[in-house]
XYZ file of C-alpha atoms in Angstrom:
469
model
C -32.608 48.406 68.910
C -33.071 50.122 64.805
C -30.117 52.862 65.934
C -28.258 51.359 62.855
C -31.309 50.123 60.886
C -30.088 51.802 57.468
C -30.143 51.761 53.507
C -26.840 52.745 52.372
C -25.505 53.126 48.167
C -21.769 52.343 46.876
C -21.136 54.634 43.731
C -17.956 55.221 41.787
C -16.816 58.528 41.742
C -13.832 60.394 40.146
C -10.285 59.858 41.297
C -9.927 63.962 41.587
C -12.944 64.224 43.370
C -13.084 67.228 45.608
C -13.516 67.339 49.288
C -14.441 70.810 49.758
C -17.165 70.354 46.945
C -18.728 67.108 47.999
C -19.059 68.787 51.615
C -20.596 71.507 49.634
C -23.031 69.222 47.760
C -24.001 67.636 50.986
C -25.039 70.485 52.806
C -27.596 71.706 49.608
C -28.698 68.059 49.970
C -29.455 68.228 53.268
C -30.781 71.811 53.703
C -33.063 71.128 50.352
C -34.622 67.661 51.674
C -35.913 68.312 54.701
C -36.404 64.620 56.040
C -32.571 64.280 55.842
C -32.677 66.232 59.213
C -35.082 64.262 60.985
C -34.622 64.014 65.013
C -36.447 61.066 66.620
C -37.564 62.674 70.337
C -37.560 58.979 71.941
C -38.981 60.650 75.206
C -42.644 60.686 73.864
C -44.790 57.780 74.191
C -44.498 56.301 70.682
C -41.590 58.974 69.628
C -41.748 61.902 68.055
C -40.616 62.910 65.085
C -39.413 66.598 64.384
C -37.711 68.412 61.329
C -34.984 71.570 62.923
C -34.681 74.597 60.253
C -31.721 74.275 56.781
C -28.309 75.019 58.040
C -28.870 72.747 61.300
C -26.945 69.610 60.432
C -22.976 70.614 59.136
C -22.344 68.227 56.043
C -18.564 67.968 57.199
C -19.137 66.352 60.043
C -21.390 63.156 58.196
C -17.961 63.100 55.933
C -14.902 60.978 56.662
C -12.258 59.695 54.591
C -10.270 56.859 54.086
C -7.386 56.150 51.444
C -7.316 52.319 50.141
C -5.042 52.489 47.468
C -2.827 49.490 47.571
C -5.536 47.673 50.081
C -5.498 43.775 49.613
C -8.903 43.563 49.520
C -11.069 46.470 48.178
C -14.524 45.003 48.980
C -13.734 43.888 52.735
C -12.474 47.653 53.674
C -15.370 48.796 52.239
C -17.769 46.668 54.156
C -15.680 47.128 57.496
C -16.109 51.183 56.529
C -20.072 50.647 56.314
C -20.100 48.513 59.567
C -17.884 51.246 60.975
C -20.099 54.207 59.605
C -23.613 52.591 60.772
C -22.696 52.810 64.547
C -21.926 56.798 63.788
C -26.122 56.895 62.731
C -27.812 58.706 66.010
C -31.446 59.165 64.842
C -32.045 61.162 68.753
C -29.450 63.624 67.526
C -30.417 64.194 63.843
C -27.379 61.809 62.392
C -29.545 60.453 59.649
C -26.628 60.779 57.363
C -23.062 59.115 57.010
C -20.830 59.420 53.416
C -17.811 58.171 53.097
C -15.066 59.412 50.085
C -12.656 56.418 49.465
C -9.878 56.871 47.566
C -8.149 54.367 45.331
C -4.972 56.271 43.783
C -4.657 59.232 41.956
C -5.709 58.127 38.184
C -8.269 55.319 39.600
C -11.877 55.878 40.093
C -12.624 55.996 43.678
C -16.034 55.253 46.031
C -18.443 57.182 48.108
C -20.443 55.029 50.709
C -23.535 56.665 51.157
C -25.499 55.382 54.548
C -29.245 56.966 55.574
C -31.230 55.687 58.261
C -34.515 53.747 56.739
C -36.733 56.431 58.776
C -35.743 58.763 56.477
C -34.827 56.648 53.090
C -36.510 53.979 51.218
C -35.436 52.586 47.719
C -37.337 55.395 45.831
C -35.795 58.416 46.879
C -32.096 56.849 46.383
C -33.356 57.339 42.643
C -33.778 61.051 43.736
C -30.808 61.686 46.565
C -27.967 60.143 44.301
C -28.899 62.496 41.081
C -29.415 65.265 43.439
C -25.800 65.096 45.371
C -24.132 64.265 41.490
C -25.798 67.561 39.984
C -24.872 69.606 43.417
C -21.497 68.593 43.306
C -21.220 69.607 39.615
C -23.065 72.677 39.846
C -20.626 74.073 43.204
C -18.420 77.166 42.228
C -16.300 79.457 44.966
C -19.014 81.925 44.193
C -22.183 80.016 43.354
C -24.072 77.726 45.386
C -26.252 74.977 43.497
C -29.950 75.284 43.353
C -32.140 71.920 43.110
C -35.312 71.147 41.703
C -37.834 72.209 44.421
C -39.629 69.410 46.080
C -43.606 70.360 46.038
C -44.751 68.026 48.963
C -43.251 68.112 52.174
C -42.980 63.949 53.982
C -44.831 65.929 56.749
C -47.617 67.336 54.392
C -47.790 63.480 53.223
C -47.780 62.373 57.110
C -50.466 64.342 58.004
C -52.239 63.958 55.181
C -52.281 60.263 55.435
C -53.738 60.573 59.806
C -56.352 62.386 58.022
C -57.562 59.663 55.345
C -57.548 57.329 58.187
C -60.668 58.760 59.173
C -62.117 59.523 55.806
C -65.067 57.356 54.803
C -63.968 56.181 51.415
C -60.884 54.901 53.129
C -62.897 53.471 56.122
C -65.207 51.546 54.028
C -62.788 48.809 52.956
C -62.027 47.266 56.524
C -64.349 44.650 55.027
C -62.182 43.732 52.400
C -59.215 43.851 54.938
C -60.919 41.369 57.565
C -62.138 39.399 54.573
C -58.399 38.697 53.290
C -57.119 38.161 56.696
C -60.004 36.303 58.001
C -58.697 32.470 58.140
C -60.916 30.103 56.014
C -63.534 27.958 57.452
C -62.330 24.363 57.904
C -58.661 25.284 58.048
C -56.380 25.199 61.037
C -54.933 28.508 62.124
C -51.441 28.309 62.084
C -49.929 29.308 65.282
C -48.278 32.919 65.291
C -44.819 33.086 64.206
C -42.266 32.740 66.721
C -39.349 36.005 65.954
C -35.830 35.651 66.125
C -33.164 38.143 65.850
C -31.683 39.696 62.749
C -28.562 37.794 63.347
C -30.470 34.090 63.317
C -31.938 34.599 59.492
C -30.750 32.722 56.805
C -30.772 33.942 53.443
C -30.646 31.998 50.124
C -29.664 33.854 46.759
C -31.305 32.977 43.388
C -30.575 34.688 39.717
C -32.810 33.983 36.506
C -29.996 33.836 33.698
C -31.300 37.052 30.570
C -32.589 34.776 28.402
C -35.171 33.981 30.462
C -35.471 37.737 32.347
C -35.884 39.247 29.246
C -38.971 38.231 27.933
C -40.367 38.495 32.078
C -39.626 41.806 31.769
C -41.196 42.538 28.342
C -43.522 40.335 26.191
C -44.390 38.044 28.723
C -46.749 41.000 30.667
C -47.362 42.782 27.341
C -49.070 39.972 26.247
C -51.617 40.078 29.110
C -51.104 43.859 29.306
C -49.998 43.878 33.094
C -47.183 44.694 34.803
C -44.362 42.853 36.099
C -45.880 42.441 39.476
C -48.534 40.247 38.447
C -46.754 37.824 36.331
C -44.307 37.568 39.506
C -46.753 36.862 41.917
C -49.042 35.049 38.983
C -45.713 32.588 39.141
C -45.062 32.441 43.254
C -48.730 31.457 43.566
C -48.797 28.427 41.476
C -45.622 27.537 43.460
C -46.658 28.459 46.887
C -50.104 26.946 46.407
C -48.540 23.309 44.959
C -45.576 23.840 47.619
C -48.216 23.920 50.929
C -51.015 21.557 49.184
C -53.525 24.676 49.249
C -56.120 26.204 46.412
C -54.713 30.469 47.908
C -51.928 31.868 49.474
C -51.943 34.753 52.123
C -49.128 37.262 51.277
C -47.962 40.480 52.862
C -47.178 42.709 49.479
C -44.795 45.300 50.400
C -44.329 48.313 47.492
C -43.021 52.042 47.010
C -46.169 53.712 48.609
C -46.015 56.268 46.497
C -49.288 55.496 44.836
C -51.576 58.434 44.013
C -54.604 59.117 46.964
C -54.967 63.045 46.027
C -53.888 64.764 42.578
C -53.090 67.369 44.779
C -49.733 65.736 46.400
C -46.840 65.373 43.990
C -44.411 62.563 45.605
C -41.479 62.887 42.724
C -39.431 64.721 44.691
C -40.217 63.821 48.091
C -36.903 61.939 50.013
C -38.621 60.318 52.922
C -39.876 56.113 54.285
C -42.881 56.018 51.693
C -43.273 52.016 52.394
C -46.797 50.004 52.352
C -47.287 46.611 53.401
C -50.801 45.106 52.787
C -51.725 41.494 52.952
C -53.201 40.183 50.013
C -55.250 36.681 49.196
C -54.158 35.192 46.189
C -56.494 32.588 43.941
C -54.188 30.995 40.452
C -58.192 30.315 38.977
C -58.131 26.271 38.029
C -54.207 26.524 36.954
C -52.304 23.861 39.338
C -48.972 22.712 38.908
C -49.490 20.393 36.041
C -50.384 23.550 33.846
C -46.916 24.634 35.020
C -45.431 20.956 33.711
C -47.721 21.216 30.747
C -47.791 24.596 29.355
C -52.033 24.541 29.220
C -54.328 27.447 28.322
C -54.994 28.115 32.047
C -51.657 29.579 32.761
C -53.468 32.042 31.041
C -56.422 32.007 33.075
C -54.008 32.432 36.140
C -52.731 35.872 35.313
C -55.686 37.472 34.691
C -57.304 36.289 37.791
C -54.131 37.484 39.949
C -53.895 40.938 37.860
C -57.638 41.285 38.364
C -56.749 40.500 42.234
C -54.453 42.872 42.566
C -55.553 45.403 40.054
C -58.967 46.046 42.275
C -56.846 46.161 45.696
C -58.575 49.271 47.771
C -56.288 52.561 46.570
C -52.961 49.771 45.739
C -53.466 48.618 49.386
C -52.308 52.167 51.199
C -55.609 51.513 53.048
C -54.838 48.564 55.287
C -51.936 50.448 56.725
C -54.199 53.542 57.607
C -56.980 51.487 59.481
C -54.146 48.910 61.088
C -52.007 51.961 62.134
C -53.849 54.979 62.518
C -57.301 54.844 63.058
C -57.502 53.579 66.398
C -61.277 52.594 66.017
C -60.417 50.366 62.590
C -57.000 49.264 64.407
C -59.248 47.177 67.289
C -60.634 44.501 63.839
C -57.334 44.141 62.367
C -54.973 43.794 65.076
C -55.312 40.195 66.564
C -56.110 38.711 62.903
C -53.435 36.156 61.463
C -50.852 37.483 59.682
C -49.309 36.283 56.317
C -46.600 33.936 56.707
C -44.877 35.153 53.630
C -44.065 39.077 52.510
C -42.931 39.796 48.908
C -41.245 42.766 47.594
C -40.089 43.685 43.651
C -37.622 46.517 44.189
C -37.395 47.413 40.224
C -34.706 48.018 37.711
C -31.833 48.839 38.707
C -29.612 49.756 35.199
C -25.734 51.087 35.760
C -25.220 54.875 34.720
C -22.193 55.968 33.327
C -21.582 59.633 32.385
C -21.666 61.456 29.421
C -19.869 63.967 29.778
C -16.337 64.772 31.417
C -17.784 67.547 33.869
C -15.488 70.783 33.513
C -14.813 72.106 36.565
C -14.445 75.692 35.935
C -18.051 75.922 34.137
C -20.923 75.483 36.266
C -23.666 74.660 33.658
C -22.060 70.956 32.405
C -24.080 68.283 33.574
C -23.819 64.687 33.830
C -25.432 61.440 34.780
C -25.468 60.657 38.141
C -22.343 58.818 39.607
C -22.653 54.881 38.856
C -22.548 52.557 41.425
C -19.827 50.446 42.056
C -18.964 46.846 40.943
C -18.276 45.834 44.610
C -21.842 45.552 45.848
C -25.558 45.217 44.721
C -27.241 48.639 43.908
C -28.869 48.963 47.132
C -28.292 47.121 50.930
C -28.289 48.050 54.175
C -28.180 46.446 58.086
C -30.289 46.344 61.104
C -29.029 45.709 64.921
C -28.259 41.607 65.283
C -30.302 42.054 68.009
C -33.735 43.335 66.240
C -36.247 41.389 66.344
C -37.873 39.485 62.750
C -41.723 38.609 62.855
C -42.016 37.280 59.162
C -41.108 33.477 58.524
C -40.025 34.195 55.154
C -39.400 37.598 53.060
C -38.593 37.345 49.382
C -36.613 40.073 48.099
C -36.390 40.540 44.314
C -35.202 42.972 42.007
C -33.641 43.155 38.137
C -30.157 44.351 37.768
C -28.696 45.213 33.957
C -25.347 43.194 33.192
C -23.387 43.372 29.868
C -25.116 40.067 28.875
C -28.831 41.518 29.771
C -31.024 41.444 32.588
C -31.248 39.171 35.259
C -33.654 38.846 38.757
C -31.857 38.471 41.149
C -34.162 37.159 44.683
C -33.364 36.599 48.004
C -35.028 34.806 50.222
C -34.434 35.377 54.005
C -36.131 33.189 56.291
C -36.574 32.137 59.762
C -34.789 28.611 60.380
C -37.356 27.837 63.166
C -40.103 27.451 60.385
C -38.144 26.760 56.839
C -35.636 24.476 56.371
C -32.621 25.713 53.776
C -34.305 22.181 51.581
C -37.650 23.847 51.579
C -36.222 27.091 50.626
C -34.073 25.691 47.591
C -37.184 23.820 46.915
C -39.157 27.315 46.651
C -36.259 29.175 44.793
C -36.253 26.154 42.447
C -40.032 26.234 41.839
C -40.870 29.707 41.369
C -37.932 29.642 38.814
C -39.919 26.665 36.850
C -43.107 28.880 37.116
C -41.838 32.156 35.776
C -40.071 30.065 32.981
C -43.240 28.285 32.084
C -44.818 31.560 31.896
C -42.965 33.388 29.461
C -42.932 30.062 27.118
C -46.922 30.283 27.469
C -47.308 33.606 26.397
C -45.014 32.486 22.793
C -47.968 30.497 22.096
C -51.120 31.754 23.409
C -52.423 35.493 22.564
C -53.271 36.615 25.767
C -56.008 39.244 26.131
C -57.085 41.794 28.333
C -59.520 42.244 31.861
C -62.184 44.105 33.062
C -59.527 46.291 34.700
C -57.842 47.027 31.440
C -61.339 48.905 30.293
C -62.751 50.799 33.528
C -65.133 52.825 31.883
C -67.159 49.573 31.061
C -69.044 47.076 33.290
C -67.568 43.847 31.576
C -66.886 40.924 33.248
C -64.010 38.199 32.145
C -66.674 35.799 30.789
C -67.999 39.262 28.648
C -64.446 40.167 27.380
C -63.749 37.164 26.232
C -66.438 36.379 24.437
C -66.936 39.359 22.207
């Protein structure tokens, strides 16, 4: 049951916000991007999915209204709104849309709750929708309607495109490296396959890394080593996981935009649509163990270059594995039965609070301002799946870095299946991966850092070569 499997944003609009415009705004969304029309045909084997012609969904009806002004409790309308506004979501009909304008008073800044089915959404194009619906809104006259950028690749050129790599040989060639990562390691017990439980049994467990500690994680700590975020994240959740289990790897689903580049001929930057890959990845810290962690040695060092090197020479950013597990039905027979990770990770990006910049005139088209902020009452992004869907992965961990008035701070969550991780172990985890990233950042105060051979492509070095010159 995903009828009500959604994403869904909470921004802060004005108090004199117009009905008749936003309805306006809405419809140029939805005409413009054509995934937010999608129709699931359920009747088909494994579903089809089909996109009816601009004009074919009416804006007004995905609108509703609510007043709250004098409301006890702002945040618990707005969540019983969203609960509300999911069960409206009919995928079979082509409701991939709900928005709801709440109203505070007549001088207060009110709230639009907007709600998109995941087939259609994914974090990414909230960064495009939101900007979109603010600029449409602001650029609606009685006699003008707005024009948006144009989007140069359809989701179904992409869809297509991506049934016909399946079969390509540069893409086939790397089921080795995909049975290799997957393929359990001789002398070690297979652990038996993960028993699922509903949405409604998960547990989660919330964790936030004060500024003074997110700051430097964000930028000298991976300058230093010239890598990204991602692999001083997972450099940390390594050493943890790998002292946590008693184990020299750890097996991890990665899960990331998907918008990584296959063809220079497919431009993704305005394309609303599900972009997601998930790709399992086997993850060696080098000889760092925990007491480099405890001890701030030079083979912290060691450890992210030999994760950025790991995941920096992934097949095509792993977009691969997905292709041959999903689509390639010859490729699909070698990676279906392997074991799956036990453990998927996600880093969902910066998230920094827009305010505007300008007062938008209403009688002059051609002002512009920053998209509308979201609100204080929730996180930048959630959403909600049926209690009764089923969850396959022991343990996701959700992070992402949200701005605050005193600096940045990441902000995880871990949900996890209580059949295979106690809320102790979990704390534990949180607790651990904390001391890692920590550890890291005061290594790379001391230590210089250096590059890897994927920092220099163009050269056959190897890390022995680099750093010894």
């Amino acid at each position: 049951p995903f009828t009500t499997y959604h994403q869904s944003v909470l921004l802060t609009v004005p108090a004199d916000l117009d009905q008749q415009r936003l309805i306006t705004a809405l419809q140029t969304v939805i005409d413009h991007h054509d995934i937010l029309r999608l129709t699931l045909n359920s009747a088909e084997d494994d579903g089809e999915l089909r996109i009816p012609p601009p004009g074919s969904i009416d804006a007004a009806s995905l609108l509703h209204h609510a007043d709250l002004a004098g409301h006890p409790d702002i945040p618990a309308a707005i969540t019983e709104h969203q609960t509300t506004a999911q069960t409206r979501l009919d995928p079979e009909h082509g409701i991939m849309l709900q928005a709801i304008h709440l109203t505070l008073g007549p001088t207060t800044p009110g709230r639009l709750l907007l709600l998109a089915h995941h087939l259609v959404i994914d974090a990414v194009s909230w960064r495009i929708l939101t900007p979109d619906l603010t600029h449409a809104y602001h650029h609606t006259t009685t006699t003008t309607k707005p024009t948006l950028e144009p989007v140069p690749t359809s989701f179904r050129t992409w869809a297509h495109y991506l049934t016909q790599q399946a079969h390509h040989p540069t893409h086939t060639t790397t089921l080795h490296h995909w049975t290799h990562t997957l393929q359990p390691h001789p002398n070690t017990t297979t652990p038996p396959a993960p028993t699922p439980v509903t949405t409604n049994q998960l547990r989660h467990h919330t964790t936030t890394l004060p500024p003074q500690h997110t700051q430097p994680l964000l930028t000298t700590t991976p300058a230093t080593y010239h890598a990204g975020i991602n692999d001083i994240l997972l450099t940390a959740l390594t050493l943890t996981l790998t002292h946590l289990n008693n184990t020299t790897d750890t097996l991890i689903n990665l899960e990331s935009h998907g918008r990584h580049e296959l063809t220079p001929h497919l431009d993704l930057t305005r394309t609303i649509g599900w972009f997601t890959t998930l790709h399992p990845t086997r993850l060696h810290p080098g000889p760092a163990t925990w007491h480099d962690i405890t001890h701030n040695t030079p083979h912290l060092g060691t450890a992210i270059k030999t994760i950025k090197e790991t995941l920096h020479t992934t097949p095509h950013h792993g977009t691969t594995y997905g292709l041959l597990r999903h689509l390639n039905p010859t490729t699909k027979t070698h990676l279906t039965h392997l074991p799956q990770p036990p453990t998927t990770f996600n880093y969902l990006g910066r998230y920094t609070p827009t305010t505007p910049t300008t007062t938008p005139d209403t009688t002059d088209p051609s002002t512009t301002t920053q998209p509308w902020p979201h609100a204080p009452e929730t996180t930048p992004l959630t959403g909600n799946t049926h209690p009764n869907q089923l969850h396959h992965t022991p343990l996701e961990i959700n992070a992402h870095t949200q701005d605050t008035p005193h600096g940045p701070q990441l902000t995880t969550t871990y949900t996890y299946n209580p059949h295979h991780h106690t809320p102790h172990h979990i704390t534990q985890l949180a607790h651990h991966w904390h001391t890692a990233l920590k550890a890291l950042t005061t290594h790379t105060q001391h230590h210089t850092g250096g590059r890897t051979p994927s920092d220099l492509p163009l050269l056959t070095l190897t890390q022995h070569d680099i750093t010894n010159l």
